[in-house]
mmCIF file of C-alpha atoms in Angstrom:
data_model
loop_
_atom_site.group_PDB
_atom_site.id
_atom_site.type_symbol
_atom_site.label_atom_id
_atom_site.label_comp_id
_atom_site.label_asym_id
_atom_site.label_seq_id
_atom_site.Cartn_x
_atom_site.Cartn_y
_atom_site.Cartn_z
ATOM 1 C CA MET A 1 -54.461 -7.085 -8.394
ATOM 2 C CA ALA A 2 -56.215 -9.313 -6.195
ATOM 3 C CA CYS A 3 -56.155 -9.687 -2.993
ATOM 4 C CA TRP A 4 -56.369 -9.871 0.713
ATOM 5 C CA PRO A 5 -55.025 -9.166 4.068
ATOM 6 C CA ALA A 6 -51.356 -9.681 3.631
ATOM 7 C CA TRP A 7 -49.659 -13.211 4.181
ATOM 8 C CA ARG A 8 -46.276 -14.576 3.359
ATOM 9 C CA ARG A 9 -46.069 -17.257 0.422
ATOM 10 C CA HIS A 10 -45.558 -20.327 1.397
ATOM 11 C CA THR A 11 -43.644 -23.749 -0.008
ATOM 12 C CA PRO A 12 -44.853 -25.870 2.991
ATOM 13 C CA SER A 13 -46.255 -26.716 2.781
ATOM 14 C CA ALA A 14 -51.268 -44.169 -2.225
ATOM 15 C CA ALA A 15 -53.594 -45.397 -1.121
ATOM 16 C CA GLY A 16 -55.832 -47.907 -2.641
ATOM 17 C CA PRO A 17 -59.825 -48.109 -2.424
ATOM 18 C CA PRO A 18 -61.168 -46.876 1.083
ATOM 19 C CA SER A 19 -63.051 -49.873 2.692
ATOM 20 C CA ALA A 20 -66.095 -49.924 5.430
ATOM 21 C CA ALA A 21 -65.026 -48.039 8.606
ATOM 22 C CA PRO A 22 -67.018 -46.899 11.387
ATOM 23 C CA SER A 23 -67.179 -43.173 11.455
ATOM 24 C CA SER A 24 -66.234 -40.719 15.228
ATOM 25 C CA SER A 25 -70.016 -41.528 16.140
ATOM 26 C CA GLY A 26 -69.783 -45.114 15.621
ATOM 27 C CA LYS A 27 -71.686 -45.327 12.200
ATOM 28 C CA THR A 28 -70.250 -46.900 9.171
ATOM 29 C CA TRP A 29 -69.940 -45.974 5.486
ATOM 30 C CA THR A 30 -70.746 -49.262 4.098
ATOM 31 C CA SER A 31 -68.927 -49.976 0.368
ATOM 32 C CA THR A 32 -68.818 -52.838 -1.857
ATOM 33 C CA SER A 33 -64.908 -51.341 -3.595
ATOM 34 C CA THR A 34 -62.070 -53.643 -2.859
ATOM 35 C CA LYS A 35 -60.646 -53.828 0.741
ATOM 36 C CA ASN A 36 -58.098 -51.708 1.695
ATOM 37 C CA THR A 37 -56.207 -51.736 5.033
ATOM 38 C CA HIS A 38 -53.766 -48.571 5.398
ATOM 39 C CA PRO A 39 -50.361 -49.410 7.195
ATOM 40 C CA THR A 40 -50.446 -45.849 8.954
ATOM 41 C CA GLY A 41 -54.030 -47.471 10.355
ATOM 42 C CA PHE A 42 -55.506 -44.640 9.452
ATOM 43 C CA GLN A 43 -59.787 -45.178 9.750
ATOM 44 C CA GLU A 44 -60.660 -45.565 5.330
ATOM 45 C CA TYR A 45 -63.750 -44.940 3.799
ATOM 46 C CA PRO A 46 -65.721 -45.571 0.968
ATOM 47 C CA TYR A 47 -66.030 -43.646 -2.202
ATOM 48 C CA MET A 48 -69.131 -41.802 -1.779
ATOM 49 C CA ASN A 49 -71.406 -40.778 -4.754
ATOM 50 C CA GLU A 50 -70.319 -38.922 -6.996
ATOM 51 C CA PRO A 51 -71.594 -35.219 -7.122
ATOM 52 C CA GLN A 52 -73.705 -33.804 -9.355
ATOM 53 C CA ASN A 53 -72.147 -30.686 -9.576
ATOM 54 C CA ARG A 54 -68.149 -31.149 -9.757
ATOM 55 C CA ARG A 55 -66.873 -27.416 -9.709
ATOM 56 C CA VAL A 56 -64.613 -26.893 -6.918
ATOM 57 C CA ALA A 57 -62.730 -23.496 -5.792
ATOM 58 C CA VAL A 58 -58.698 -23.576 -4.784
ATOM 59 C CA ILE A 59 -57.855 -20.811 -2.325
ATOM 60 C CA GLY A 60 -54.278 -20.339 -1.933
ATOM 61 C CA LEU A 61 -52.078 -21.792 -4.649
ATOM 62 C CA GLY A 62 -48.803 -22.344 -3.190
ATOM 63 C CA ALA A 63 -46.710 -25.383 -3.442
ATOM 64 C CA MET A 64 -49.228 -27.309 -1.734
ATOM 65 C CA GLY A 65 -52.722 -25.660 -3.145
ATOM 66 C CA GLY A 66 -51.468 -25.914 -6.373
ATOM 67 C CA ALA A 67 -50.706 -29.142 -5.985
ATOM 68 C CA MET A 68 -54.047 -29.721 -5.188
ATOM 69 C CA ALA A 69 -55.709 -27.984 -7.348
ATOM 70 C CA ALA A 70 -54.301 -29.853 -10.171
ATOM 71 C CA THR A 71 -55.011 -32.757 -9.007
ATOM 72 C CA LEU A 72 -58.198 -32.824 -8.819
ATOM 73 C CA HIS A 73 -58.348 -31.197 -11.787
ATOM 74 C CA LYS A 74 -56.315 -34.164 -13.551
ATOM 75 C CA ALA A 75 -59.507 -35.560 -11.511
ATOM 76 C CA GLY A 76 -61.762 -34.542 -14.064
ATOM 77 C CA TRP A 77 -63.350 -31.891 -11.696
ATOM 78 C CA ASP A 78 -63.245 -28.429 -13.198
ATOM 79 C CA VAL A 79 -61.011 -25.916 -10.748
ATOM 80 C CA THR A 80 -60.699 -22.987 -10.189
ATOM 81 C CA GLY A 81 -58.314 -21.213 -8.105
ATOM 82 C CA PHE A 82 -57.809 -18.471 -6.422
ATOM 83 C CA ASP A 83 -54.419 -16.934 -4.760
ATOM 84 C CA PRO A 84 -53.554 -12.700 -3.663
ATOM 85 C CA SER A 85 -50.363 -13.673 -5.870
ATOM 86 C CA ASP A 86 -49.345 -13.055 -9.828
ATOM 87 C CA ALA A 87 -46.713 -16.148 -9.496
ATOM 88 C CA ALA A 88 -49.113 -18.528 -8.048
ATOM 89 C CA ARG A 89 -51.841 -17.931 -10.573
ATOM 90 C CA GLU A 90 -49.838 -17.909 -13.502
ATOM 91 C CA ALA A 91 -48.094 -21.389 -12.596
ATOM 92 C CA ALA A 92 -51.918 -23.011 -11.791
ATOM 93 C CA GLU A 93 -52.793 -21.308 -14.905
ATOM 94 C CA LYS A 94 -50.453 -23.415 -16.791
ATOM 95 C CA THR A 95 -51.730 -26.526 -15.290
ATOM 96 C CA GLY A 96 -55.013 -26.006 -16.294
ATOM 97 C CA ILE A 97 -56.724 -24.580 -14.057
ATOM 98 C CA SER A 98 -58.947 -21.679 -13.910
ATOM 99 C CA ILE A 99 -58.134 -18.179 -12.111
ATOM 100 C CA ALA A 100 -60.661 -16.005 -10.207
ATOM 101 C CA ASP A 101 -59.178 -12.535 -10.029
ATOM 102 C CA THR A 102 -61.748 -11.584 -6.597
ATOM 103 C CA LEU A 103 -62.554 -14.310 -4.145
ATOM 104 C CA ALA A 104 -66.108 -13.336 -4.490
ATOM 105 C CA ALA A 105 -66.092 -14.565 -8.403
ATOM 106 C CA VAL A 106 -65.725 -18.161 -6.968
ATOM 107 C CA ALA A 107 -68.279 -17.869 -3.980
ATOM 108 C CA GLY A 108 -71.567 -19.996 -4.049
ATOM 109 C CA THR A 109 -68.571 -22.877 -5.872
ATOM 110 C CA PRO A 110 -70.479 -26.423 -4.571
ATOM 111 C CA TYR A 111 -67.008 -27.662 -3.329
ATOM 112 C CA ALA A 112 -64.124 -25.287 -1.891
ATOM 113 C CA VAL A 113 -60.408 -26.308 -0.811
ATOM 114 C CA LEU A 114 -58.348 -23.982 1.106
ATOM 115 C CA SER A 115 -54.475 -23.937 1.762
ATOM 116 C CA LEU A 116 -53.646 -21.136 3.772
ATOM 117 C CA PRO A 117 -51.129 -20.063 5.967
ATOM 118 C CA ALA A 118 -52.898 -19.020 9.330
ATOM 119 C CA ALA A 119 -56.504 -19.010 11.203
ATOM 120 C CA SER A 120 -56.730 -15.260 10.738
ATOM 121 C CA ILE A 121 -57.036 -15.714 7.042
ATOM 122 C CA VAL A 122 -59.861 -18.761 6.741
ATOM 123 C CA GLU A 123 -61.995 -16.838 9.182
ATOM 124 C CA SER A 124 -61.651 -13.618 6.828
ATOM 125 C CA THR A 125 -62.160 -15.826 3.794
ATOM 126 C CA VAL A 126 -64.790 -18.481 4.772
ATOM 127 C CA PRO A 127 -67.439 -15.723 5.073
ATOM 128 C CA GLN A 128 -66.651 -14.397 1.596
ATOM 129 C CA LEU A 129 -67.211 -17.730 -0.013
ATOM 130 C CA LEU A 130 -70.523 -18.299 1.717
ATOM 131 C CA ALA A 131 -71.738 -14.401 0.681
ATOM 132 C CA ALA A 132 -73.644 -15.981 -2.011
ATOM 133 C CA PRO A 133 -75.562 -19.257 -2.407
ATOM 134 C CA GLY A 134 -74.549 -22.798 -3.349
ATOM 135 C CA THR A 135 -72.039 -23.932 -1.225
ATOM 136 C CA VAL A 136 -72.171 -27.862 -0.965
ATOM 137 C CA ALA A 137 -69.144 -27.654 1.432
ATOM 138 C CA ILE A 138 -65.744 -26.709 2.072
ATOM 139 C CA ILE A 139 -62.511 -28.450 3.209
ATOM 140 C CA ASP A 140 -60.035 -26.279 4.805
ATOM 141 C CA THR A 141 -57.042 -28.141 4.470
ATOM 142 C CA THR A 142 -55.013 -25.655 6.754
ATOM 143 C CA THR A 143 -52.846 -26.230 9.659
ATOM 144 C CA SER A 144 -55.279 -24.205 11.366
ATOM 145 C CA GLU A 145 -57.061 -23.688 14.812
ATOM 146 C CA PRO A 146 -59.342 -25.485 16.537
ATOM 147 C CA ALA A 147 -61.408 -22.059 17.823
ATOM 148 C CA THR A 148 -61.844 -20.973 14.464
ATOM 149 C CA SER A 149 -62.486 -24.289 12.817
ATOM 150 C CA LYS A 150 -65.481 -24.469 15.100
ATOM 151 C CA ARG A 151 -66.655 -20.864 14.567
ATOM 152 C CA MET A 152 -66.574 -21.769 10.788
ATOM 153 C CA ALA A 153 -68.528 -25.033 10.484
ATOM 154 C CA GLU A 154 -71.236 -23.257 13.194
ATOM 155 C CA LEU A 155 -70.746 -20.316 10.296
ATOM 156 C CA ALA A 156 -71.489 -22.652 7.022
ATOM 157 C CA GLU A 157 -74.170 -24.540 9.203
ATOM 158 C CA ILE A 158 -76.181 -21.662 9.210
ATOM 159 C CA HIS A 159 -76.109 -20.844 5.432
ATOM 160 C CA GLY A 160 -76.201 -24.629 4.789
ATOM 161 C CA ALA A 161 -73.781 -25.422 3.751
ATOM 162 C CA ALA A 162 -70.539 -27.904 5.384
ATOM 163 C CA PHE A 163 -67.481 -27.486 6.590
ATOM 164 C CA ILE A 164 -64.595 -29.452 7.979
ATOM 165 C CA ASP A 165 -61.338 -29.135 9.379
ATOM 166 C CA ALA A 166 -58.645 -31.599 7.543
ATOM 167 C CA PRO A 167 -54.873 -30.590 7.642
ATOM 168 C CA VAL A 168 -52.809 -32.739 5.577
ATOM 169 C CA SER A 169 -49.555 -34.134 5.556
ATOM 170 C CA GLY A 170 -47.967 -35.544 2.664
ATOM 171 C CA GLY A 171 -45.855 -32.624 1.449
ATOM 172 C CA ARG A 172 -45.624 -31.745 -1.948
ATOM 173 C CA ASP A 173 -45.982 -35.187 -3.323
ATOM 174 C CA GLY A 174 -48.571 -36.042 -2.030
ATOM 175 C CA ALA A 175 -50.693 -33.474 -2.847
ATOM 176 C CA ALA A 176 -49.442 -34.277 -6.698
ATOM 177 C CA THR A 177 -50.354 -37.383 -6.776
ATOM 178 C CA GLY A 178 -53.824 -37.366 -4.670
ATOM 179 C CA SER A 179 -52.367 -39.487 -1.550
ATOM 180 C CA LEU A 180 -52.278 -36.501 1.075
ATOM 181 C CA SER A 181 -53.074 -37.917 4.392
ATOM 182 C CA ALA A 182 -55.633 -35.929 6.951
ATOM 183 C CA PHE A 183 -57.113 -35.495 10.502
ATOM 184 C CA VAL A 184 -60.451 -34.557 9.673
ATOM 185 C CA GLY A 185 -62.625 -32.753 11.869
ATOM 186 C CA ALA A 186 -65.759 -32.822 11.227
ATOM 187 C CA THR A 187 -69.486 -33.584 11.957
ATOM 188 C CA ASP A 188 -70.898 -36.968 10.258
ATOM 189 C CA ALA A 189 -73.083 -35.067 7.769
ATOM 190 C CA ALA A 190 -70.326 -32.715 7.091
ATOM 191 C CA LEU A 191 -67.788 -35.456 6.149
ATOM 192 C CA GLU A 192 -70.624 -37.182 3.892
ATOM 193 C CA ALA A 193 -70.945 -33.512 2.007
ATOM 194 C CA ALA A 194 -67.155 -32.645 1.839
ATOM 195 C CA GLY A 195 -66.070 -36.417 1.007
ATOM 196 C CA PRO A 196 -66.250 -36.326 -2.897
ATOM 197 C CA VAL A 197 -63.677 -34.126 -2.644
ATOM 198 C CA LEU A 198 -61.647 -34.656 -0.176
ATOM 199 C CA LEU A 199 -61.417 -38.634 -1.355
ATOM 200 C CA ALA A 200 -60.008 -37.194 -4.256
ATOM 201 C CA LEU A 201 -57.198 -35.975 -2.535
ATOM 202 C CA THR A 202 -56.669 -38.628 -0.387
ATOM 203 C CA GLY A 203 -57.897 -41.804 -1.981
ATOM 204 C CA GLY A 204 -58.974 -42.497 1.414
ATOM 205 C CA ASN A 205 -56.125 -42.024 3.782
ATOM 206 C CA PHE A 206 -57.705 -40.002 6.199
ATOM 207 C CA SER A 207 -58.999 -40.232 9.529
ATOM 208 C CA HIS A 208 -62.050 -39.054 11.489
ATOM 209 C CA ILE A 209 -61.211 -37.839 14.678
ATOM 210 C CA GLY A 210 -64.462 -36.218 16.137
ATOM 211 C CA GLY A 211 -66.245 -33.260 15.847
ATOM 212 C CA PRO A 212 -65.204 -29.748 14.075
ATOM 213 C CA GLY A 213 -61.546 -28.378 15.375
ATOM 214 C CA SER A 214 -60.368 -32.245 16.392
ATOM 215 C CA GLY A 215 -58.354 -32.591 12.658
ATOM 216 C CA ASN A 216 -56.536 -29.210 13.784
ATOM 217 C CA VAL A 217 -55.661 -30.500 17.111
ATOM 218 C CA VAL A 218 -54.037 -33.910 15.949
ATOM 219 C CA LYS A 219 -52.450 -32.000 13.514
ATOM 220 C CA LEU A 220 -50.942 -29.689 15.266
ATOM 221 C CA LEU A 221 -49.714 -32.774 18.035
ATOM 222 C CA ASN A 222 -48.082 -35.046 14.815
ATOM 223 C CA ASN A 223 -46.567 -31.411 13.701
ATOM 224 C CA VAL A 224 -44.633 -30.716 17.410
ATOM 225 C CA LEU A 225 -43.764 -34.628 17.995
ATOM 226 C CA ALA A 226 -42.155 -34.197 14.389
ATOM 227 C CA ALA A 227 -40.291 -31.428 15.693
ATOM 228 C CA ALA A 228 -39.148 -33.182 18.199
ATOM 229 C CA ASN A 229 -37.720 -36.449 16.190
ATOM 230 C CA LEU A 230 -35.943 -33.721 13.957
ATOM 231 C CA ALA A 231 -34.379 -32.288 16.907
ATOM 232 C CA SER A 232 -33.505 -35.515 19.241
ATOM 233 C CA VAL A 233 -32.563 -37.709 16.260
ATOM 234 C CA GLY A 234 -29.886 -35.024 14.985
ATOM 235 C CA GLU A 235 -28.852 -34.785 18.777
ATOM 236 C CA ALA A 236 -27.993 -39.174 18.428
ATOM 237 C CA LEU A 237 -26.538 -38.712 14.977
ATOM 238 C CA GLY A 238 -24.329 -35.653 16.314
ATOM 239 C CA VAL A 239 -23.309 -38.849 19.142
ATOM 240 C CA ALA A 240 -22.984 -41.337 16.429
ATOM 241 C CA LYS A 241 -20.477 -39.519 14.505
ATOM 242 C CA ALA A 242 -18.953 -37.828 17.572
ATOM 243 C CA TYR A 243 -17.542 -41.483 18.510
ATOM 244 C CA GLY A 244 -16.748 -42.285 14.919
ATOM 245 C CA ILE A 245 -19.790 -43.894 13.111
ATOM 246 C CA ASP A 246 -21.176 -42.671 10.035
ATOM 247 C CA PRO A 247 -24.512 -41.662 10.348
ATOM 248 C CA ALA A 248 -25.788 -43.114 7.707
ATOM 249 C CA THR A 249 -25.036 -46.018 8.621
ATOM 250 C CA ALA A 250 -26.743 -44.842 12.609
ATOM 251 C CA ALA A 251 -29.850 -43.366 11.418
ATOM 252 C CA ALA A 252 -29.766 -46.978 9.302
ATOM 253 C CA SER A 253 -29.566 -48.929 12.497
ATOM 254 C CA ILE A 254 -31.761 -47.254 14.274
ATOM 255 C CA SER A 255 -34.748 -47.310 11.485
ATOM 256 C CA GLY A 256 -35.101 -50.791 12.109
ATOM 257 C CA ALA A 257 -35.354 -50.916 16.134
ATOM 258 C CA SER A 258 -37.600 -49.370 19.074
ATOM 259 C CA GLY A 259 -36.108 -45.854 18.217
ATOM 260 C CA GLY A 260 -36.874 -45.757 14.746
ATOM 261 C CA SER A 261 -39.021 -43.638 13.055
ATOM 262 C CA LYS A 262 -39.651 -41.484 9.146
ATOM 263 C CA VAL A 263 -37.404 -38.939 10.449
ATOM 264 C CA SER A 264 -34.642 -41.194 11.010
ATOM 265 C CA ALA A 265 -35.310 -43.895 7.916
ATOM 266 C CA ALA A 266 -36.343 -40.519 4.883
ATOM 267 C CA MET A 267 -35.893 -36.952 6.458
ATOM 268 C CA TYR A 268 -32.061 -37.525 7.549
ATOM 269 C CA PRO A 269 -30.729 -39.913 4.638
ATOM 270 C CA ASN A 270 -32.837 -37.736 2.006
ATOM 271 C CA TRP A 271 -33.005 -34.213 2.741
ATOM 272 C CA ILE A 272 -30.259 -33.470 5.719
ATOM 273 C CA LEU A 273 -27.272 -35.794 5.809
ATOM 274 C CA THR A 274 -27.434 -35.228 1.431
ATOM 275 C CA GLY A 275 -27.091 -31.915 2.128
ATOM 276 C CA SER A 276 -30.464 -31.191 -0.035
ATOM 277 C CA HIS A 277 -32.809 -29.939 2.601
ATOM 278 C CA ASP A 278 -35.759 -29.301 0.165
ATOM 279 C CA SER A 279 -38.557 -30.726 1.581
ATOM 280 C CA GLY A 280 -40.421 -27.854 0.392
ATOM 281 C CA PHE A 281 -41.655 -27.239 4.166
ATOM 282 C CA SER A 282 -40.164 -23.617 6.016
ATOM 283 C CA MET A 283 -38.797 -23.925 8.800
ATOM 284 C CA GLY A 284 -41.673 -20.949 9.751
ATOM 285 C CA LEU A 285 -44.450 -22.683 9.157
ATOM 286 C CA MET A 286 -42.871 -25.630 12.024
ATOM 287 C CA ALA A 287 -41.931 -23.201 14.045
ATOM 288 C CA ARG A 288 -45.561 -21.466 13.976
ATOM 289 C CA ASP A 289 -47.172 -25.234 14.197
ATOM 290 C CA ALA A 290 -44.518 -25.917 17.365
ATOM 291 C CA SER A 291 -45.636 -23.089 19.365
ATOM 292 C CA LEU A 292 -49.336 -23.851 17.906
ATOM 293 C CA ALA A 293 -49.462 -26.992 19.355
ATOM 294 C CA VAL A 294 -48.685 -25.945 23.212
ATOM 295 C CA ASP A 295 -51.283 -22.850 22.927
ATOM 296 C CA VAL A 296 -53.608 -25.399 22.148
ATOM 297 C CA ALA A 297 -52.753 -27.624 25.080
ATOM 298 C CA ALA A 298 -52.416 -24.400 27.290
ATOM 299 C CA GLN A 299 -55.636 -23.384 26.442
ATOM 300 C CA ILE A 300 -57.106 -26.437 28.032
ATOM 301 C CA GLY A 301 -55.036 -26.273 30.812
ATOM 302 C CA GLU A 302 -52.245 -28.985 29.871
ATOM 303 C CA LYS A 303 -48.849 -28.554 30.429
ATOM 304 C CA PRO A 304 -46.829 -30.276 28.206
ATOM 305 C CA ALA A 305 -43.037 -29.811 29.322
ATOM 306 C CA LEU A 306 -41.171 -31.500 27.031
ATOM 307 C CA LEU A 307 -43.152 -30.140 24.042
ATOM 308 C CA ALA A 308 -42.389 -26.364 25.040
ATOM 309 C CA ALA A 309 -38.805 -27.510 25.554
ATOM 310 C CA VAL A 310 -38.971 -28.330 21.950
ATOM 311 C CA ALA A 311 -40.921 -25.542 20.573
ATOM 312 C CA SER A 312 -38.842 -22.916 22.248
ATOM 313 C CA GLN A 313 -35.805 -24.789 20.376
ATOM 314 C CA TRP A 314 -37.553 -24.517 17.289
ATOM 315 C CA GLN A 315 -38.403 -20.291 18.229
ATOM 316 C CA ASP A 316 -34.019 -20.758 18.891
ATOM 317 C CA ALA A 317 -33.915 -22.356 15.320
ATOM 318 C CA LEU A 318 -36.060 -19.736 13.624
ATOM 319 C CA ALA A 319 -34.185 -16.806 15.095
ATOM 320 C CA VAL A 320 -30.870 -17.909 13.410
ATOM 321 C CA LEU A 321 -31.944 -19.590 10.135
ATOM 322 C CA GLY A 322 -35.103 -17.472 9.302
ATOM 323 C CA PRO A 323 -38.622 -18.511 8.624
ATOM 324 C CA ARG A 324 -37.549 -19.703 4.695
ATOM 325 C CA ALA A 325 -35.434 -22.203 5.817
ATOM 326 C CA ASP A 326 -36.110 -25.265 5.346
ATOM 327 C CA PHE A 327 -37.556 -26.960 8.096
ATOM 328 C CA THR A 328 -35.013 -29.665 8.076
ATOM 329 C CA GLU A 329 -32.418 -27.313 8.422
ATOM 330 C CA ILE A 330 -33.149 -27.654 12.236
ATOM 331 C CA ALA A 331 -30.247 -30.587 12.146
ATOM 332 C CA ARG A 332 -27.834 -27.666 11.635
ATOM 333 C CA THR A 333 -28.362 -26.177 14.733
ATOM 334 C CA VAL A 334 -28.730 -29.266 16.741
ATOM 335 C CA ALA A 335 -25.945 -31.504 15.008
ATOM 336 C CA PRO A 336 -24.228 -28.680 12.654
ATOM 337 C CA ALA A 337 -21.070 -31.988 11.861
ATOM 338 C CA ILE A 338 -23.306 -34.117 10.661
ATOM 339 C CA THR A 339 -24.804 -31.247 8.412
ATOM 340 C CA PRO A 340 -22.510 -30.793 4.417
ATOM 341 C CA ALA A 341 -23.738 -27.150 5.324
ATOM 342 C CA GLY A 342 -22.661 -26.930 9.644
ATOM 343 C CA ALA A 343 -23.570 -25.371 11.484
ATOM 344 C CA PRO A 344 -25.629 -21.400 10.570
ATOM 345 C CA GLN A 345 -24.091 -18.254 10.672
ATOM 346 C CA THR A 346 -24.753 -16.196 13.762
ATOM 347 C CA GLY A 347 -26.350 -12.707 13.751
ATOM 348 C CA THR A 348 -28.865 -11.819 10.429
ATOM 349 C CA PRO A 349 -30.904 -14.626 9.508
ATOM 350 C CA GLU A 350 -29.474 -16.837 6.757
ATOM 351 C CA SER A 351 -32.827 -17.133 4.409
ATOM 352 C CA THR A 352 -33.011 -13.265 4.532
ATOM 353 C CA THR A 353 -29.332 -12.692 3.335
ATOM 354 C CA ALA A 354 -30.137 -14.959 0.716
ATOM 355 C CA ALA A 355 -33.238 -13.097 -0.479
#
């Protein structure tokens, strides 16, 4: 039975060719590829030299990791996956992925992609991957913690390998199509080493933010801002409905104005007002990320009062809805009148009673 320290399985979870852009040190990656300016404003990098060895291990085969493994396989990589979950391994194997029974079996694989639920698992996994020689780069897509990424980058360097923190955004669809966006924390040398895999997963849609750990910081800030927006848009649409205004009409109108966002333009119309709540990202993970963002701020002496209030609101919703609820179900706690399911039941969290 494959295992590592117990962790809860979760279901969290197109850019064209990249062009020349400055790295975090001010250097420029050069490319002869067609120029593409991505609408998100992410820096873009050229396709780096093709690796001589296209073997990659994907550690964590949940919704995101499994989809990334399948994407790499379709792109011509020789992919081996590991996950302690029998169901996750079986699902990945059906997509053509080779399966390892232990982490030791993939130690020393030239490239490794991590898609794990917590920084503590990253910290216990990386040393095992580096236990055998041969690792070129480890790409950590986990929404992890900056201190962990700094330590893992230092450890990898000692072993002659690269480690980059590259938490991703784009959900299952982005993972399945190689069109994720990523927030990268790494040295220039580590980014270059990890580049071939990163480009296969993102199509060049990533931002090199700074040194090790910086990708984690900005990803956490992104998530807590999304958490705040989900709550505030819900409250606003609740007010609109109270005035007899169709929430979908209000959301569409707001989305074309200064108060608009991806939350009002896509998340509410697609996942909340329809009642589908099937984004694939869990309440437990978003509540965790919001709290982590506030913790990371506190570690450097910052006290973001509004973000702290948002994190607290998500913890309250987590207590009612349970960790396995879809994160879009926050609307049921802030504006139940606009959701088909209405307000959650009080008492035992709904997502645990349904199990």
